[in-house]
mmCIF file of C-alpha atoms and ligand atoms in Angstrom:
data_model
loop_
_atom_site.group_PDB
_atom_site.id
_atom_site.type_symbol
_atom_site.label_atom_id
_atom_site.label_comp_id
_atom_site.label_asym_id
_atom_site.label_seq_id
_atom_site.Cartn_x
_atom_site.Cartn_y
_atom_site.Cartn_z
ATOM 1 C CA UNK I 1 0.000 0.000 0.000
ATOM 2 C CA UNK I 2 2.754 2.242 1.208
ATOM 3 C CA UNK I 3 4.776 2.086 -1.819
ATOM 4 C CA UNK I 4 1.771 2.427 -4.410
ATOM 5 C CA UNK I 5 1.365 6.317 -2.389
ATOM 6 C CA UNK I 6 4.609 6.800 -2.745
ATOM 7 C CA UNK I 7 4.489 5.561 -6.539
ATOM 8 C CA UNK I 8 1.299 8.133 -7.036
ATOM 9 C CA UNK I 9 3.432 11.249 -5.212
ATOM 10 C CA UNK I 10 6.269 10.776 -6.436
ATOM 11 C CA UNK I 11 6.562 13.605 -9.690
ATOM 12 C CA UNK I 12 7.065 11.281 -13.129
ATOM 13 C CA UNK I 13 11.041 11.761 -13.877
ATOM 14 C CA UNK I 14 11.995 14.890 -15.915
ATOM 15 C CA UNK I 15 12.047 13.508 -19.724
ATOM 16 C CA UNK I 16 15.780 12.498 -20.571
ATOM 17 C CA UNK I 17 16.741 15.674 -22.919
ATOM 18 C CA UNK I 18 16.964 14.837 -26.340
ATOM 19 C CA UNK I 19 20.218 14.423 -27.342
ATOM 20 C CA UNK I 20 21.012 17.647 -30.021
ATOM 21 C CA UNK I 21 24.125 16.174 -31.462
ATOM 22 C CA UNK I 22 25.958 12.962 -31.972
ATOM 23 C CA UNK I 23 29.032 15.456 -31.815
ATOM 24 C CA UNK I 24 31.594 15.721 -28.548
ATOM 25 C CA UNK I 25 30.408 18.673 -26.993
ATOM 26 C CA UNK I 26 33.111 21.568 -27.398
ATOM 27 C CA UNK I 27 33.979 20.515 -31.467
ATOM 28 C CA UNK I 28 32.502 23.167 -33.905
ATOM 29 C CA UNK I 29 29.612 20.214 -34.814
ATOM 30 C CA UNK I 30 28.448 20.393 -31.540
ATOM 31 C CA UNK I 31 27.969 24.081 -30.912
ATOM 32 C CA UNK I 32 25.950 23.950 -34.557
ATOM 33 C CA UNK I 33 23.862 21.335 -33.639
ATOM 34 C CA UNK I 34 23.240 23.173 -30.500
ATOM 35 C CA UNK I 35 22.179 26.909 -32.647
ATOM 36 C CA UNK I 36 20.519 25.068 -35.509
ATOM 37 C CA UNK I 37 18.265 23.251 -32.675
ATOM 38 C CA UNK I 38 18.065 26.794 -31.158
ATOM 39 C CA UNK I 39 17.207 28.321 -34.830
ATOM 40 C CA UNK I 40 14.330 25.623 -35.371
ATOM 41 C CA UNK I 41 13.031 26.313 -32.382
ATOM 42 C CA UNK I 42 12.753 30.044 -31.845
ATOM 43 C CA UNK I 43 9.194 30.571 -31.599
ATOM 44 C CA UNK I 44 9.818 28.905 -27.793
ATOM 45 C CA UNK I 45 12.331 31.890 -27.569
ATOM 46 C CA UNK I 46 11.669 35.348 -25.604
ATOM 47 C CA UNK I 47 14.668 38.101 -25.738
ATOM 48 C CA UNK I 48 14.864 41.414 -23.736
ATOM 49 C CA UNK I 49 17.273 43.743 -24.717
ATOM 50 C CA UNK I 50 18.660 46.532 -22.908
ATOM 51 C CA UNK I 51 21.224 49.534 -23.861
ATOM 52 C CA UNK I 52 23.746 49.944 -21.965
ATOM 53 C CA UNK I 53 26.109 53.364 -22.353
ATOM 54 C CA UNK I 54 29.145 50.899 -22.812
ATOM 55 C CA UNK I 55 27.119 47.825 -24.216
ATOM 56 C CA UNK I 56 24.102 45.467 -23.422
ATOM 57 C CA UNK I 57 22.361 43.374 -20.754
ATOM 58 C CA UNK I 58 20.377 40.725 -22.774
ATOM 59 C CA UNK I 59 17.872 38.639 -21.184
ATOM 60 C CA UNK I 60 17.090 35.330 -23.381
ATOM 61 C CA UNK I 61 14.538 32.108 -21.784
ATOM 62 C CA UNK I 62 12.587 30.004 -22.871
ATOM 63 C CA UNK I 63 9.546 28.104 -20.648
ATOM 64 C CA UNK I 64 10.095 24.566 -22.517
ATOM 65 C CA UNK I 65 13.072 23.319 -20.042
ATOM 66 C CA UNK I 66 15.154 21.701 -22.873
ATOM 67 C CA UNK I 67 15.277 24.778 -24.815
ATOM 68 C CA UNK I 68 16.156 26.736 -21.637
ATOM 69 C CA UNK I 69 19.294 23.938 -20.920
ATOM 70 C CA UNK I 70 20.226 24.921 -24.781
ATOM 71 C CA UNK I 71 20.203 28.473 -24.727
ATOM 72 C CA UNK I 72 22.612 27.981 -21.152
ATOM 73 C CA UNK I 73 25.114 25.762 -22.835
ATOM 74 C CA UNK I 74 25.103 27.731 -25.913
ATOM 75 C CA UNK I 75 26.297 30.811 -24.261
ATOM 76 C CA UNK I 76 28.512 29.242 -22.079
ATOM 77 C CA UNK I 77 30.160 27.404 -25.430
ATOM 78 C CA UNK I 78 30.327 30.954 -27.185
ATOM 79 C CA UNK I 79 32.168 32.227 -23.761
ATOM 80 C CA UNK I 80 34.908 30.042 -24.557
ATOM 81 C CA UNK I 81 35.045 30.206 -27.920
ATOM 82 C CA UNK I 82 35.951 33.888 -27.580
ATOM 83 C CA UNK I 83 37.959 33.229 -24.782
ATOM 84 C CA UNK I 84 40.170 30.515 -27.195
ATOM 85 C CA UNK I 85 39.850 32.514 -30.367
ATOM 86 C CA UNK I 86 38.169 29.504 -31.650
ATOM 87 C CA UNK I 87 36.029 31.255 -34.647
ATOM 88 C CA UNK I 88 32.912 30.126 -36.005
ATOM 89 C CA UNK I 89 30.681 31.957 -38.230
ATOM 90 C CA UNK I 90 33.985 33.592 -39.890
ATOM 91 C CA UNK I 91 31.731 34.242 -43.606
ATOM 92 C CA UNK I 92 29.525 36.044 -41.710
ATOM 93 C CA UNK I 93 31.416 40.173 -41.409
ATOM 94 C CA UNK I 94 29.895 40.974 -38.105
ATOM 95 C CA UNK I 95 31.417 37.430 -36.492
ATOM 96 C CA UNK I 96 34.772 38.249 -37.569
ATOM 97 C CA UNK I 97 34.738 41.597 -35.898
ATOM 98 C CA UNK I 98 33.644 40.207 -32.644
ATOM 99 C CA UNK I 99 36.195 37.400 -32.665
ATOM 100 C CA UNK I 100 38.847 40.335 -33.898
ATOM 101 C CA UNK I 101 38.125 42.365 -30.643
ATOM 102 C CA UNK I 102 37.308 39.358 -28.330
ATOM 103 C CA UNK I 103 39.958 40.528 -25.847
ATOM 104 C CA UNK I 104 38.077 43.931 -25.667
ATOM 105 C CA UNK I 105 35.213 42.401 -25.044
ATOM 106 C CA UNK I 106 33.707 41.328 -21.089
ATOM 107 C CA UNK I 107 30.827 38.742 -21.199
ATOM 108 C CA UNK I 108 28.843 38.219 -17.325
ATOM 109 C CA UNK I 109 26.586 35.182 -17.913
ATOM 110 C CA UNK I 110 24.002 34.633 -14.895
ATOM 111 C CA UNK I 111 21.698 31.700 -15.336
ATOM 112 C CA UNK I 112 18.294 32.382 -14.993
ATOM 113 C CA UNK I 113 15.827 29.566 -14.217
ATOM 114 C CA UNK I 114 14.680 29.863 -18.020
ATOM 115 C CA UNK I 115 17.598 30.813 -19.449
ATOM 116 C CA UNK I 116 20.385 33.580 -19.152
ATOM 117 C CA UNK I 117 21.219 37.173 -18.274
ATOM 118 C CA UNK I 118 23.978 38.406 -20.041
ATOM 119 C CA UNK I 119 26.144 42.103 -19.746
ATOM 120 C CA UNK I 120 28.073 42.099 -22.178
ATOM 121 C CA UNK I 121 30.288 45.447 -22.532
ATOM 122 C CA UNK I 122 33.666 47.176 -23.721
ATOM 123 C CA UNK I 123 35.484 50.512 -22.467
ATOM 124 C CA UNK I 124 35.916 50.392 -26.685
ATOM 125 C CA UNK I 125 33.521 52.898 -27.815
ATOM 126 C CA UNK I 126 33.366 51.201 -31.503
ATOM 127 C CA UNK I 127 33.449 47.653 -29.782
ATOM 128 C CA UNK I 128 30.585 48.646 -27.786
ATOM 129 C CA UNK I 129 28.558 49.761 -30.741
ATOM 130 C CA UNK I 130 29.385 46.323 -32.051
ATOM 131 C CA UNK I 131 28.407 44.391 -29.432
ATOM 132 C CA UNK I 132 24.992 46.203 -29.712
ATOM 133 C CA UNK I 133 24.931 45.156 -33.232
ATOM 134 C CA UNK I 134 25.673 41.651 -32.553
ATOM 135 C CA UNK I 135 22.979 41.516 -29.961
ATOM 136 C CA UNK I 136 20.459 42.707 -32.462
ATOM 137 C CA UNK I 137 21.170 40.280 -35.145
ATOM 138 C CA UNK I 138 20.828 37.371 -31.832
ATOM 139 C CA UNK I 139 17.393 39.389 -31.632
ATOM 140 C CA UNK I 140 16.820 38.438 -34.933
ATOM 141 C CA UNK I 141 17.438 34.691 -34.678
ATOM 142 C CA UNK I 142 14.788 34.533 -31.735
ATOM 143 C CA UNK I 143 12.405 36.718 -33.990
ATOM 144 C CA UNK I 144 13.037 34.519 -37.258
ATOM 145 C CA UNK I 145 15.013 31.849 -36.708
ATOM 146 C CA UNK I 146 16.858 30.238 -40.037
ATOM 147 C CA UNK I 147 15.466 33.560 -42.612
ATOM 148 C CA UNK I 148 17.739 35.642 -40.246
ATOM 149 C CA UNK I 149 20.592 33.599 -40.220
ATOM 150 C CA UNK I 150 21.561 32.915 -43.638
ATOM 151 C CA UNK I 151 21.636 36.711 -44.198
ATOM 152 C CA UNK I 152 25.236 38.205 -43.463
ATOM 153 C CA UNK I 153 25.551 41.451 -40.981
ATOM 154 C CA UNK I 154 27.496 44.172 -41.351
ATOM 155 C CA UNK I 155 29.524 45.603 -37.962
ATOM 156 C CA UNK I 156 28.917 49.294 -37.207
ATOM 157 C CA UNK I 157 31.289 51.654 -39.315
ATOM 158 C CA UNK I 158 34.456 53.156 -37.696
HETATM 159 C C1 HEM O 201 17.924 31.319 -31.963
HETATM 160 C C2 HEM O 201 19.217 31.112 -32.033
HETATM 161 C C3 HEM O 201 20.220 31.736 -31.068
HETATM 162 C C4 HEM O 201 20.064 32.175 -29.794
HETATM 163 C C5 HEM O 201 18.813 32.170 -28.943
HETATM 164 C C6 HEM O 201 21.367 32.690 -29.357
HETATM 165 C C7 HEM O 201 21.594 33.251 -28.128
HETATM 166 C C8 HEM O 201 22.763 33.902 -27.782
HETATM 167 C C9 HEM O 201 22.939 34.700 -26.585
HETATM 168 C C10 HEM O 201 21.892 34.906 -25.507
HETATM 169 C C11 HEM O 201 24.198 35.183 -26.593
HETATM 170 C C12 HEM O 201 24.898 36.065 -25.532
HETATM 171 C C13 HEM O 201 25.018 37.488 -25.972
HETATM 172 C C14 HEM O 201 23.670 38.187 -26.131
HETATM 173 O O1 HEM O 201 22.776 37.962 -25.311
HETATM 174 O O2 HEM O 201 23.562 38.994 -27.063
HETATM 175 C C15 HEM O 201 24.816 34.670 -27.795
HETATM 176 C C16 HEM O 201 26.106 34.926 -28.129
HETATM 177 C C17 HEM O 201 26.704 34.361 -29.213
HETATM 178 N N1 HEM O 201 26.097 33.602 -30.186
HETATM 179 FE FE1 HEM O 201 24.238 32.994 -30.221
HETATM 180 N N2 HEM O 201 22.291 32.553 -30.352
HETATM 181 C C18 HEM O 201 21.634 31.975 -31.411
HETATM 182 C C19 HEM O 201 22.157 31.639 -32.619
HETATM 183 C C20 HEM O 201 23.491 31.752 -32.883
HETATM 184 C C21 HEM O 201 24.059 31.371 -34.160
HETATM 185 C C22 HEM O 201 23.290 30.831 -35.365
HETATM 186 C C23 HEM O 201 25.380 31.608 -34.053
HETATM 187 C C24 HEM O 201 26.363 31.369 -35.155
HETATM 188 C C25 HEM O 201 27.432 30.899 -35.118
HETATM 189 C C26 HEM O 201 25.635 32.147 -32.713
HETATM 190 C C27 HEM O 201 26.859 32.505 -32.222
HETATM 191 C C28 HEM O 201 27.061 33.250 -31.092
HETATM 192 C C29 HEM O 201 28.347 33.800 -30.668
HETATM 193 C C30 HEM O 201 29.693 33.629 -31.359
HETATM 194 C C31 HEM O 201 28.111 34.502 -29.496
HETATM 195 C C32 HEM O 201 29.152 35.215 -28.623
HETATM 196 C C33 HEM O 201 29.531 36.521 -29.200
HETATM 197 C C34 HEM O 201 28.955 37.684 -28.508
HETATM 198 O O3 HEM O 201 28.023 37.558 -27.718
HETATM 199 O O4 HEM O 201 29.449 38.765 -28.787
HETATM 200 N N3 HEM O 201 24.460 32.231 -32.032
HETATM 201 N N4 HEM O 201 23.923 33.902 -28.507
#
């Protein structure tokens, strides 16, 4: 008797994630897998922007949990990949200047329960400027997913 309670309180098990990539996470196929899952699905995606004088604080969640987990491990893999100079994106004009003036740029990450805050500034005036640009093209990926990122985008001019 006792155990058929506990059976009937006891919450069902969070679903097992699905598995976005066959890929070891860290390679370049993983962190696609991980933004093309993010692209397909980001009408599950909300994204507050605000201006900072030197920069942005970007707020980006989702209220499906394995989307949420995505959009976490996705920033934290772009973290690094500044950090390590380890370029993606580089046809894209606007992803070359950020990895060019990665050292100028500080990324703050807080996890949110749906998601992540992120500040992301420069004492760079022009770097600044870009990393508003940059966050408005990410705005774009939530808003249209794949139609936004085929198109290439141009960093601010000098
Ligand atoms: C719907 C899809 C996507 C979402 C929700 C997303 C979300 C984010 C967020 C929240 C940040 C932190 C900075 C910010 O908030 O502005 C970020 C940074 C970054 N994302 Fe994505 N992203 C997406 C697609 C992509 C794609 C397609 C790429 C292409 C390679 C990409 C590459 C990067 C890189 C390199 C950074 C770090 C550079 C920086 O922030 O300056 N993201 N992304």
């Amino acid at each position: 008797m006792a155990s058929a309670v506990a059976a009937c309180t006891t919450p069902p098990a969070a679903p097992e994630p699905t598995p976005v990539s066959e890929a070891k996470p860290g390679t370049a196929q993983y962190d696609k897998d991980v933004f093309e899952t993010l692209l397909g699905n980001h009408e599950l995606i909300r994204r507050e922007v605000k201006q900072l004088p030197n920069g942005i604080e970007a707020t980006t969640e989702s209220d499906n949990a394995e989307v949420a987990a995505l959009i976490q491990n996705h920033v934290r893999a772009m973290k690094v990949r500044l950090e390590k100079d380890a370029r993606i994106r580089q046809w894209d004009p606007i992803f070359v200047a950020i990895f060019d003036n990665a050292g100028k740029i500080r990324m703050e990450i807080v996890e949110t329960p749906k998601g992540v805050r992120v500040q992301e500034t420069s004492d760079d005036p022009w770097v600044a400027k870009l990393i508003q640009s940059h966050a408005v093209m990410v705005s774009g990926f939530v808003s249209r997913g794949s139609e936004e990122s085929v198109l290439e985008h141009q960093p601010p001019a000098k």
